[in-house]
Amino acid sequence: MNDGITPRLQVYLAAKLGVRDLEISNLARIPGGASRETYRFRARYARDGNTVERALILRRDPPASLIETERAAEFRAYQAFHKLGLPVPEPIALELDGAALDRPFFIMEEIENCAVASILAPDPYGAHGEKIGEQFFRVLGRIAGADPKALGLADFEGARDPAQCWSHEIARWEKVIEEDEREPQPIVRAAIRWLKRHPPPPPRRICIVHGDYRTGNFLFDGEGNIRAILDWEMAHLGDPLEDLGWALDPLWNRGGADTAAGMLSRSRAVAIWEEASGLKVDSAALARWEIFASLKGAAIWISAAREYGEGRNTDPVNAFSGWYCLAFHNKVLAERLAGEFP
Amino acid sequence: MKPEVNQILDLSAQQLLGALAPQLPSGYAQGAAALTAFMLMLSSQEYERAAEIRVVENADMRALFAELAPRVDDAALKRKLQAAAASRDGSLKISALDDANHELRRLLIALHAHVESLKDARAMEKRIWEVLKASADRRLLKMPGA
């Protein structure tokens, strides 16, 4: 069922860690999105006379990837923000060629005894919503406040000039839509044209944008502590409001217009983000980035629909994304842009 | 047909969720089975409404083209709009309705871009957005159980 991964992973990891008699057990695939196959496993080995047992995660490329992402950049983002002290799992190994396990992969520590929220769950955080929400926006603020040069990430993909952040991202996602659209999308096309005509002011400086900071991409424990920010595969250089707009998108928010990510009030979320980042939010600019977020969502879901429809990646999450989520973001975009014509 | 197709889809989803998924290994397999059940529930919604959504949306676009064509000065686009406004859905098969829908959507995209390039065409833009918003509202899927 797991393509004989265990023996090959055992050989690979023993060589990588420079240990003998490494044993891998309990390899099992877990949910982890459609862009990577995710497995948890345990590695047991001897080092310096002691027995070490580690809970690890393997993230391997699927036969077809939803959005072409830069694996090395993802791995470096994990390294940089783990080192900075943010709740990010320790990355262990990265392999870009497919020799060891047929396809590129990376290994990181597993953060155990945690949950991940689903947008299908009516109340994923229970009594801890406010507490988790505060951490969620504080960590996002810290990502925005970090200096890409100091992190060693200044060569990441993205805009170099603050004035180019907007056009760079619109061009990126318009290209995805051009390549992957399987049926005409009049709302999405109108949104692209509108966004091109309505750029926000540029940011004060270029930041690291996580790229997919949202419900479902972080782990929290039973006490309401965020333990891991995941899925850095779309990390790039850009405007920090891009991440904030995405985190505030209605798809992740079941609480209505005044709540953020279904966890706390929107005004409190923005205030926490400002405090943690040291940046001031321009409300008009954020509103533009929120519309962009729904366009970006639509682009990702259009890609998912293509992968599923053409049979390259038939994980049911692609069917869900390409249908439910695309319909959702079409409605959000239509509501917001029709509102420009009262 | 008894049982109805949407009933079959709903009951299959319940069977998958309640009886089959718990027998699978926890983790990815159970999660994928639950999401598959969810997709069956959405498919049940769509079975009931799919033809109506497409028939109404196609009619809306044709009516919009008939209304706006006289105000379009691009001769080639005007001819296309008039021809599309006079067209009809020949079959109620979903695939046929979708083919027609896609042709009409392509023309709507061209019309919308053209209208945006005109001066003082705000009222026309507003009408287009009304049609787009109604389409998005109709196609939105309800979260099962919500």
Short mmCIF file of C-alpha atoms in Angstrom, two decimals:
data_model
loop_
_atom_site.label_atom_id
_atom_site.label_comp_id
_atom_site.label_asym_id
_atom_site.label_seq_id
_atom_site.Cartn_x
_atom_site.Cartn_y
_atom_site.Cartn_z
CA MET A 1 0.00 0.00 0.00
CA ASN A 2 2.90 2.34 0.72
CA ASP A 3 4.88 1.32 -2.40
CA GLY A 4 7.53 -0.44 -0.35
CA ILE A 5 8.65 2.88 1.08
CA THR A 6 9.73 1.52 4.46
CA PRO A 7 12.84 -0.50 3.43
CA ARG A 8 14.05 2.17 1.04
CA LEU A 9 13.46 4.95 3.53
CA GLN A 10 15.34 2.91 6.12
CA VAL A 11 18.40 2.66 3.88
CA TYR A 12 18.21 6.32 2.93
CA LEU A 13 17.78 7.71 6.43
CA ALA A 14 20.52 5.51 7.94
CA ALA A 15 22.96 6.90 5.39
CA LYS A 16 21.71 10.44 5.84
CA LEU A 17 22.02 10.37 9.62
CA GLY A 18 25.25 8.36 9.51
CA VAL A 19 23.92 5.62 11.75
CA ARG A 20 23.65 1.85 11.50
CA ASP A 21 20.80 -0.43 12.49
CA LEU A 22 18.16 2.21 11.87
CA GLU A 23 14.65 0.79 12.01
CA ILE A 24 11.56 2.40 10.61
CA SER A 25 8.14 1.45 11.93
CA ASN A 26 4.51 2.53 11.77
CA LEU A 27 4.76 4.20 8.38
CA ALA A 28 1.25 5.42 7.57
CA ARG A 29 -0.14 7.93 5.14
CA ILE A 30 -1.97 10.83 6.76
CA PRO A 31 -4.03 13.68 5.29
CA GLY A 32 -1.76 16.49 4.16
CA GLY A 33 -3.25 18.21 1.15
CA ALA A 34 -3.03 17.31 -2.49
CA SER A 35 0.30 18.89 -3.31
CA ARG A 36 2.38 16.38 -1.32
CA GLU A 37 1.86 12.80 -0.10
CA THR A 38 2.34 12.93 3.67
CA TYR A 39 3.40 9.96 5.82
CA ARG A 40 4.21 9.68 9.52
CA PHE A 41 6.72 7.14 10.77
CA ARG A 42 9.06 6.35 13.63
CA ALA A 43 12.81 5.97 13.27
CA ARG A 44 14.79 4.11 15.91
CA TYR A 45 18.57 4.03 15.93
CA ALA A 46 21.60 3.99 18.20
CA ARG A 47 23.78 7.05 18.63
CA ASP A 48 26.61 7.53 21.10
CA GLY A 49 25.54 4.41 22.94
CA ASN A 50 21.97 5.64 23.39
CA THR A 51 18.82 4.51 21.63
CA VAL A 52 17.11 7.37 19.85
CA GLU A 53 13.48 7.16 18.74
CA ARG A 54 12.10 9.97 16.63
CA ALA A 55 8.63 10.67 15.25
CA LEU A 56 9.08 11.97 11.73
CA ILE A 57 7.09 13.11 8.72
CA LEU A 58 7.83 12.29 5.10
CA ARG A 59 6.47 14.70 2.48
CA ARG A 60 6.81 13.24 -1.00
CA ASP A 61 5.75 14.72 -4.32
CA PRO A 62 2.67 13.05 -5.77
CA PRO A 63 2.81 11.75 -9.35
CA ALA A 64 1.34 15.13 -10.38
CA SER A 65 1.63 18.22 -8.21
CA LEU A 66 -1.26 20.65 -7.80
CA ILE A 67 0.77 23.85 -7.98
CA GLU A 68 4.36 23.63 -9.13
CA THR A 69 6.28 24.68 -6.09
CA GLU A 70 9.94 24.99 -5.25
CA ARG A 71 10.81 22.19 -2.82
CA ALA A 72 14.21 23.56 -1.90
CA ALA A 73 12.69 26.93 -1.04
CA GLU A 74 10.03 25.23 1.08
CA PHE A 75 12.71 23.33 2.98
CA ARG A 76 14.78 26.49 3.51
CA ALA A 77 11.70 28.33 4.81
CA TYR A 78 11.18 25.55 7.40
CA GLN A 79 14.85 25.84 8.37
CA ALA A 80 14.83 29.63 8.66
CA PHE A 81 11.63 30.01 10.67
CA HIS A 82 12.39 27.00 12.88
CA LYS A 83 15.71 28.66 13.71
CA LEU A 84 13.94 31.96 14.37
CA GLY A 85 11.96 30.26 17.11
CA LEU A 86 8.56 30.21 15.47
CA PRO A 87 6.44 27.07 15.92
CA VAL A 88 7.77 25.32 12.82
CA PRO A 89 8.88 21.65 12.70
CA GLU A 90 12.60 20.97 12.43
CA PRO A 91 13.44 19.96 8.87
CA ILE A 92 15.72 16.93 8.69
CA ALA A 93 16.49 16.05 5.07
CA LEU A 94 15.68 17.13 1.53
CA GLU A 95 16.08 15.06 -1.63
CA LEU A 96 15.40 16.74 -4.93
CA ASP A 97 16.04 13.78 -7.22
CA GLY A 98 13.75 10.77 -7.22
CA ALA A 99 16.42 8.13 -6.67
CA ALA A 100 15.64 7.10 -3.09
CA LEU A 101 11.84 7.12 -3.15
CA ASP A 102 10.92 7.54 -6.83
CA ARG A 103 9.97 11.20 -6.40
CA PRO A 104 11.44 14.24 -4.59
CA PHE A 105 10.72 14.38 -0.86
CA PHE A 106 11.70 15.90 2.44
CA ILE A 107 11.66 14.71 6.03
CA MET A 108 10.88 16.77 9.10
CA GLU A 109 10.08 16.14 12.74
CA GLU A 110 6.51 15.19 13.61
CA ILE A 111 4.76 17.43 16.12
CA GLU A 112 2.75 14.83 18.02
CA ASN A 113 -0.58 14.91 19.84
CA CYS A 114 -1.96 17.80 17.83
CA ALA A 115 -4.99 18.46 15.68
CA VAL A 116 -5.46 20.25 12.39
CA ALA A 117 -8.67 22.14 11.72
CA SER A 118 -10.85 21.40 8.71
CA ILE A 119 -13.02 23.96 6.98
CA LEU A 120 -15.70 21.25 7.02
CA ALA A 121 -15.76 21.13 10.82
CA PRO A 122 -18.38 23.47 12.31
CA ASP A 123 -16.32 24.32 15.44
CA PRO A 124 -12.79 22.96 15.11
CA TYR A 125 -11.26 24.93 18.01
CA GLY A 126 -13.96 24.62 20.68
CA ALA A 127 -13.32 26.82 23.70
CA HIS A 128 -9.79 27.64 22.50
CA GLY A 129 -10.77 29.65 19.43
CA GLU A 130 -9.82 33.08 20.77
CA LYS A 131 -6.53 31.84 22.23
CA ILE A 132 -5.52 30.03 19.05
CA GLY A 133 -6.61 32.99 16.95
CA GLU A 134 -4.39 35.38 18.90
CA GLN A 135 -1.38 33.11 18.34
CA PHE A 136 -2.32 32.58 14.70
CA PHE A 137 -2.20 36.30 13.89
CA ARG A 138 0.80 36.94 16.16
CA VAL A 139 2.88 34.31 14.36
CA LEU A 140 1.77 35.72 11.01
CA GLY A 141 2.86 39.16 12.19
CA ARG A 142 6.26 37.76 13.17
CA ILE A 143 6.66 36.23 9.70
CA ALA A 144 5.82 39.62 8.17
CA GLY A 145 8.22 41.40 10.50
CA ALA A 146 11.17 39.12 9.76
CA ASP A 147 13.93 40.38 7.49
CA PRO A 148 14.35 38.12 4.42
CA LYS A 149 18.07 38.96 4.24
CA ALA A 150 18.69 38.11 7.88
CA LEU A 151 16.81 34.82 7.35
CA GLY A 152 18.95 34.00 4.33
CA LEU A 153 15.86 33.96 2.12
CA ALA A 154 16.41 37.13 0.09
CA ASP A 155 16.88 35.07 -3.08
CA PHE A 156 13.35 33.58 -2.86
CA GLU A 157 10.99 33.78 -5.80
CA GLY A 158 8.86 36.92 -5.90
CA ALA A 159 9.02 40.66 -6.29
CA ARG A 160 12.30 42.48 -5.56
CA ASP A 161 10.78 45.92 -5.80
CA PRO A 162 7.85 46.83 -3.52
CA ALA A 163 6.16 48.50 -6.47
CA GLN A 164 6.09 45.13 -8.29
CA CYS A 165 4.49 42.98 -5.56
CA TRP A 166 0.96 43.42 -6.88
CA SER A 167 1.64 42.95 -10.58
CA HIS A 168 4.01 40.04 -9.90
CA GLU A 169 1.38 38.06 -8.00
CA ILE A 170 -1.43 38.83 -10.42
CA ALA A 171 0.76 37.72 -13.33
CA ARG A 172 1.70 34.54 -11.47
CA TRP A 173 -1.88 33.49 -10.83
CA GLU A 174 -3.21 34.66 -14.17
CA LYS A 175 -0.66 32.32 -15.78
CA VAL A 176 -1.91 29.44 -13.62
CA ILE A 177 -5.48 30.19 -14.72
CA GLU A 178 -4.45 30.45 -18.38
CA GLU A 179 -2.75 27.07 -18.20
CA ASP A 180 -5.28 25.16 -16.12
CA GLU A 181 -8.72 26.60 -16.90
CA ARG A 182 -10.99 23.86 -18.28
CA GLU A 183 -14.06 26.01 -18.77
CA PRO A 184 -14.55 29.77 -19.25
CA GLN A 185 -14.55 31.67 -15.96
CA PRO A 186 -16.20 35.08 -16.49
CA ILE A 187 -16.06 36.11 -12.81
CA VAL A 188 -12.41 35.14 -12.44
CA ARG A 189 -11.50 36.93 -15.69
CA ALA A 190 -13.36 40.06 -14.62
CA ALA A 191 -11.62 39.92 -11.24
CA ILE A 192 -8.18 39.78 -12.92
CA ARG A 193 -9.00 42.84 -15.02
CA TRP A 194 -10.38 44.69 -11.98
CA LEU A 195 -7.33 43.90 -9.86
CA LYS A 196 -5.01 45.11 -12.63
CA ARG A 197 -6.87 48.42 -12.72
CA HIS A 198 -6.93 48.82 -8.91
CA PRO A 199 -3.46 48.29 -7.44
CA PRO A 200 -2.97 49.04 -3.76
CA PRO A 201 -0.07 51.25 -2.67
CA PRO A 202 3.19 49.29 -2.47
CA PRO A 203 4.40 47.98 0.91
CA ARG A 204 7.09 49.82 2.86
CA ARG A 205 9.40 46.87 2.33
CA ILE A 206 9.52 43.38 0.87
CA CYS A 207 8.74 40.55 3.31
CA ILE A 208 8.58 36.76 3.30
CA VAL A 209 5.04 35.74 2.41
CA HIS A 210 4.12 32.26 3.67
CA GLY A 211 1.74 31.94 0.73
CA ASP A 212 -0.82 29.56 2.27
CA TYR A 213 -1.28 30.75 5.87
CA ARG A 214 -4.76 29.57 6.80
CA THR A 215 -7.05 27.19 8.62
CA GLY A 216 -5.82 23.66 8.01
CA ASN A 217 -2.16 24.58 7.69
CA PHE A 218 -1.24 24.67 11.36
CA LEU A 219 -1.29 22.23 14.27
CA PHE A 220 -2.66 22.99 17.72
CA ASP A 221 -2.71 20.98 20.93
CA GLY A 222 -5.46 20.27 23.46
CA GLU A 223 -4.54 23.34 25.52
CA GLY A 224 -5.03 25.67 22.58
CA ASN A 225 -1.36 26.19 21.75
CA ILE A 226 -0.26 26.47 18.14
CA ARG A 227 2.56 23.96 17.83
CA ALA A 228 3.41 24.03 14.13
CA ILE A 229 2.95 26.25 11.10
CA LEU A 230 3.03 23.99 8.04
CA ASP A 231 2.94 24.03 4.25
CA TRP A 232 5.54 26.61 3.33
CA GLU A 233 5.60 25.39 -0.25
CA MET A 234 4.29 28.66 -1.69
CA ALA A 235 6.59 30.92 0.37
CA HIS A 236 7.91 33.86 -1.63
CA LEU A 237 8.95 37.49 -1.41
CA GLY A 238 6.15 40.03 -1.51
CA ASP A 239 3.75 42.33 0.29
CA PRO A 240 2.93 41.13 3.84
CA LEU A 241 -0.70 42.13 3.30
CA GLU A 242 -0.94 39.25 0.82
CA ASP A 243 -0.69 36.76 3.70
CA LEU A 244 -3.03 38.77 5.92
CA GLY A 245 -5.63 38.99 3.14
CA TRP A 246 -5.41 35.22 2.59
CA ALA A 247 -5.68 34.46 6.32
CA LEU A 248 -8.80 36.65 6.49
CA ASP A 249 -10.48 35.08 3.45
CA PRO A 250 -14.13 34.10 4.02
CA LEU A 251 -13.42 30.47 3.05
CA TRP A 252 -11.53 29.99 6.32
CA ASN A 253 -14.00 32.02 8.33
CA ARG A 254 -17.28 30.58 9.54
CA GLY A 255 -18.03 33.47 11.85
CA GLY A 256 -19.26 36.20 9.50
CA ALA A 257 -17.85 39.51 8.32
CA ASP A 258 -16.62 40.67 11.74
CA THR A 259 -14.59 37.59 12.60
CA ALA A 260 -11.19 36.43 11.39
CA ALA A 261 -10.48 32.80 10.49
CA GLY A 262 -13.50 31.83 12.61
CA MET A 263 -11.53 32.46 15.79
CA LEU A 264 -11.57 36.06 16.98
CA SER A 265 -12.77 39.49 16.00
CA ARG A 266 -11.32 40.89 12.81
CA SER A 267 -10.25 44.14 14.48
CA ARG A 268 -8.40 42.22 17.20
CA ALA A 269 -6.71 39.99 14.60
CA VAL A 270 -5.46 43.01 12.66
CA ALA A 271 -4.30 44.76 15.86
CA ILE A 272 -2.32 41.68 16.96
CA TRP A 273 -0.77 41.38 13.50
CA GLU A 274 0.24 45.07 13.56
CA GLU A 275 1.80 44.74 16.99
CA ALA A 276 3.74 41.59 16.10
CA SER A 277 4.91 42.79 12.69
CA GLY A 278 5.65 46.41 13.59
CA LEU A 279 3.69 47.33 10.45
CA LYS A 280 0.57 49.47 10.08
CA VAL A 281 -2.31 48.10 8.03
CA ASP A 282 -3.68 50.36 5.30
CA SER A 283 -7.33 49.26 5.32
CA ALA A 284 -7.90 50.18 1.68
CA ALA A 285 -4.80 48.25 0.62
CA LEU A 286 -5.85 45.26 2.71
CA ALA A 287 -9.27 45.31 1.03
CA ARG A 288 -7.55 44.99 -2.36
CA TRP A 289 -5.38 42.12 -1.10
CA GLU A 290 -8.49 40.39 0.21
CA ILE A 291 -10.04 40.47 -3.25
CA PHE A 292 -6.74 39.22 -4.63
CA ALA A 293 -6.87 36.37 -2.07
CA SER A 294 -10.17 35.15 -3.46
CA LEU A 295 -8.75 35.33 -6.99
CA LYS A 296 -5.68 33.38 -5.89
CA GLY A 297 -7.97 30.82 -4.25
CA ALA A 298 -9.95 30.51 -7.47
CA ALA A 299 -6.71 29.94 -9.39
CA ILE A 300 -5.63 27.15 -7.03
CA TRP A 301 -9.05 25.50 -7.24
CA ILE A 302 -9.02 25.75 -11.05
CA SER A 303 -5.71 23.87 -10.96
CA ALA A 304 -7.18 21.28 -8.62
CA ALA A 305 -10.14 20.80 -10.96
CA ARG A 306 -7.78 20.21 -13.86
CA GLU A 307 -5.61 17.70 -11.97
CA TYR A 308 -8.71 15.79 -10.92
CA GLY A 309 -10.58 16.12 -14.21
CA GLU A 310 -7.64 14.92 -16.26
CA GLY A 311 -7.00 12.04 -13.87
CA ARG A 312 -3.49 13.04 -12.81
CA ASN A 313 -4.30 13.44 -9.13
CA THR A 314 -7.64 11.96 -8.10
CA ASP A 315 -7.31 12.65 -4.40
CA PRO A 316 -10.85 13.63 -3.35
CA VAL A 317 -9.50 16.89 -1.94
CA ASN A 318 -8.97 17.98 -5.53
CA ALA A 319 -12.61 17.25 -6.38
CA PHE A 320 -13.71 19.21 -3.31
CA SER A 321 -11.40 22.13 -4.10
CA GLY A 322 -12.18 22.25 -7.79
CA TRP A 323 -15.91 22.26 -7.20
CA TYR A 324 -17.01 23.49 -3.75
CA CYS A 325 -14.14 25.93 -3.16
CA LEU A 326 -14.19 27.36 -6.67
CA ALA A 327 -17.96 27.95 -6.46
CA PHE A 328 -17.40 29.59 -3.07
CA HIS A 329 -14.73 31.98 -4.32
CA ASN A 330 -16.70 32.81 -7.45
CA LYS A 331 -19.50 33.93 -5.15
CA VAL A 332 -17.15 35.97 -2.93
CA LEU A 333 -15.58 37.68 -5.94
CA ALA A 334 -18.95 38.38 -7.56
CA GLU A 335 -20.36 39.84 -4.34
CA ARG A 336 -17.35 42.05 -3.74
CA LEU A 337 -16.99 43.29 -7.29
CA ALA A 338 -20.73 43.68 -7.95
CA GLY A 339 -20.66 45.85 -4.82
CA GLU A 340 -18.54 48.31 -6.79
CA PHE A 341 -21.67 49.03 -8.85
CA PRO A 342 -24.37 49.88 -6.30
CA MET B 1 -37.18 6.41 -10.68
CA LYS B 2 -37.49 4.94 -7.20
CA PRO B 3 -35.18 5.13 -5.38
CA GLU B 4 -34.21 8.54 -6.71
CA VAL B 5 -30.63 9.11 -7.73
CA ASN B 6 -30.10 11.77 -5.05
CA GLN B 7 -31.39 9.33 -2.44
CA ILE B 8 -28.92 6.71 -3.65
CA LEU B 9 -26.08 9.23 -3.42
CA ASP B 10 -27.10 10.38 0.08
CA LEU B 11 -27.51 6.83 1.39
CA SER B 12 -24.23 5.74 -0.20
CA ALA B 13 -22.53 8.63 1.58
CA GLN B 14 -24.09 7.56 4.88
CA GLN B 15 -23.00 3.97 4.30
CA LEU B 16 -19.47 5.06 3.49
CA LEU B 17 -19.26 7.33 6.53
CA GLY B 18 -21.02 5.15 9.05
CA ALA B 19 -20.17 1.58 8.10
CA LEU B 20 -17.18 1.51 5.75
CA ALA B 21 -14.84 4.35 6.71
CA PRO B 22 -14.49 3.19 10.34
CA GLN B 23 -13.15 -0.15 9.01
CA LEU B 24 -10.29 1.58 7.22
CA PRO B 25 -6.93 2.44 8.77
CA SER B 26 -7.05 5.79 10.57
CA GLY B 27 -5.31 8.70 8.92
CA TYR B 28 -5.34 9.24 5.17
CA ALA B 29 -7.66 6.34 4.27
CA GLN B 30 -10.40 7.39 6.70
CA GLY B 31 -10.02 11.05 5.76
CA ALA B 32 -10.22 10.31 2.04
CA ALA B 33 -13.29 8.10 2.59
CA ALA B 34 -15.01 10.86 4.59
CA LEU B 35 -14.25 13.43 1.91
CA THR B 36 -15.49 11.03 -0.77
CA ALA B 37 -18.75 10.70 1.19
CA PHE B 38 -18.93 14.48 1.34
CA MET B 39 -18.52 14.62 -2.45
CA LEU B 40 -21.41 12.17 -2.84
CA MET B 41 -23.59 14.51 -0.75
CA LEU B 42 -22.63 17.46 -2.93
CA SER B 43 -23.36 15.35 -6.02
CA SER B 44 -26.80 14.65 -4.59
CA GLN B 45 -27.45 18.41 -4.39
CA GLU B 46 -26.23 18.83 -7.94
CA TYR B 47 -28.36 16.00 -9.34
CA GLU B 48 -31.47 17.90 -8.32
CA ARG B 49 -30.45 21.28 -9.65
CA ALA B 50 -27.87 20.79 -12.43
CA ALA B 51 -30.18 21.14 -15.43
CA GLU B 52 -32.08 24.10 -14.00
CA ILE B 53 -28.90 25.99 -13.13
CA ARG B 54 -27.63 25.69 -16.69
CA VAL B 55 -30.95 26.41 -18.41
CA VAL B 56 -31.54 29.53 -16.29
CA GLU B 57 -27.96 30.76 -16.61
CA ASN B 58 -27.98 30.29 -20.39
CA ALA B 59 -31.28 32.13 -20.63
CA ASP B 60 -29.92 34.96 -18.45
CA MET B 61 -26.89 35.40 -20.66
CA ARG B 62 -28.98 35.39 -23.84
CA ALA B 63 -31.33 37.99 -22.35
CA LEU B 64 -28.33 40.13 -21.34
CA PHE B 65 -26.89 39.92 -24.85
CA ALA B 66 -30.25 40.91 -26.37
CA GLU B 67 -30.46 43.87 -23.99
CA LEU B 68 -26.89 45.15 -24.45
CA ALA B 69 -26.24 44.36 -28.13
CA PRO B 70 -27.94 47.56 -29.39
CA ARG B 71 -25.54 49.61 -27.22
CA VAL B 72 -22.38 47.90 -28.51
CA ASP B 73 -20.72 49.74 -31.38
CA ASP B 74 -18.18 47.03 -32.26
CA ALA B 75 -19.93 45.51 -35.31
CA ALA B 76 -18.40 42.04 -35.05
CA LEU B 77 -19.16 41.73 -31.34
CA LYS B 78 -22.69 43.05 -31.89
CA ARG B 79 -23.36 40.34 -34.52
CA LYS B 80 -22.11 37.64 -32.19
CA LEU B 81 -24.27 38.94 -29.36
CA GLN B 82 -27.36 39.05 -31.56
CA ALA B 83 -26.74 35.53 -32.84
CA ALA B 84 -26.16 34.20 -29.31
CA ALA B 85 -29.28 35.99 -28.04
CA ALA B 86 -31.33 34.22 -30.70
CA SER B 87 -29.86 30.78 -29.97
CA ARG B 88 -31.66 28.14 -27.90
CA ASP B 89 -30.67 25.08 -25.90
CA GLY B 90 -31.30 22.14 -28.21
CA SER B 91 -30.92 19.41 -25.62
CA LEU B 92 -31.34 19.14 -21.87
CA LYS B 93 -28.40 16.77 -21.49
CA ILE B 94 -25.95 18.32 -19.02
CA SER B 95 -23.08 17.97 -21.48
CA ALA B 96 -25.05 19.80 -24.20
CA LEU B 97 -26.13 22.53 -21.79
CA ASP B 98 -22.51 22.90 -20.66
CA ASP B 99 -21.29 23.20 -24.25
CA ALA B 100 -23.78 25.99 -24.87
CA ASN B 101 -22.97 27.55 -21.49
CA HIS B 102 -19.27 27.66 -22.27
CA GLU B 103 -19.89 29.34 -25.63
CA LEU B 104 -22.11 31.92 -23.96
CA ARG B 105 -19.58 32.49 -21.16
CA ARG B 106 -16.80 33.11 -23.68
CA LEU B 107 -18.96 35.75 -25.31
CA LEU B 108 -19.85 37.24 -21.92
CA ILE B 109 -16.14 37.59 -21.10
CA ALA B 110 -15.60 39.41 -24.42
CA LEU B 111 -18.63 41.64 -23.84
CA HIS B 112 -17.56 42.47 -20.29
CA ALA B 113 -14.02 43.41 -21.34
CA HIS B 114 -15.44 45.53 -24.16
CA VAL B 115 -17.88 47.34 -21.87
CA GLU B 116 -15.08 48.10 -19.40
CA SER B 117 -13.24 49.87 -22.20
CA LEU B 118 -16.18 52.19 -22.90
CA LYS B 119 -16.77 55.54 -21.28
CA ASP B 120 -20.00 56.06 -19.34
CA ALA B 121 -20.91 52.36 -19.47
CA ARG B 122 -21.38 51.94 -15.73
CA ALA B 123 -25.00 50.90 -16.11
CA MET B 124 -24.01 48.17 -18.58
CA GLU B 125 -21.30 46.94 -16.22
CA LYS B 126 -23.80 46.84 -13.40
CA ARG B 127 -26.15 44.67 -15.48
CA ILE B 128 -23.33 42.26 -16.30
CA TRP B 129 -22.40 41.97 -12.63
CA GLU B 130 -26.03 41.26 -11.75
CA VAL B 131 -25.99 38.29 -14.12
CA LEU B 132 -22.61 37.10 -12.82
CA LYS B 133 -23.64 37.42 -9.19
CA ALA B 134 -26.89 35.52 -9.82
CA SER B 135 -24.88 32.77 -11.52
CA ALA B 136 -22.44 32.53 -8.60
CA ASP B 137 -25.33 32.45 -6.10
CA ARG B 138 -27.05 29.63 -7.98
CA ARG B 139 -23.89 27.53 -8.27
CA LEU B 140 -22.83 27.85 -4.65
CA LEU B 141 -23.00 24.48 -2.89
CA LYS B 142 -24.53 24.10 0.55
CA MET B 143 -22.31 22.52 3.16
CA PRO B 144 -24.10 19.22 4.00
CA GLY B 145 -25.57 19.38 7.48
CA ALA B 146 -25.32 23.17 7.65
#
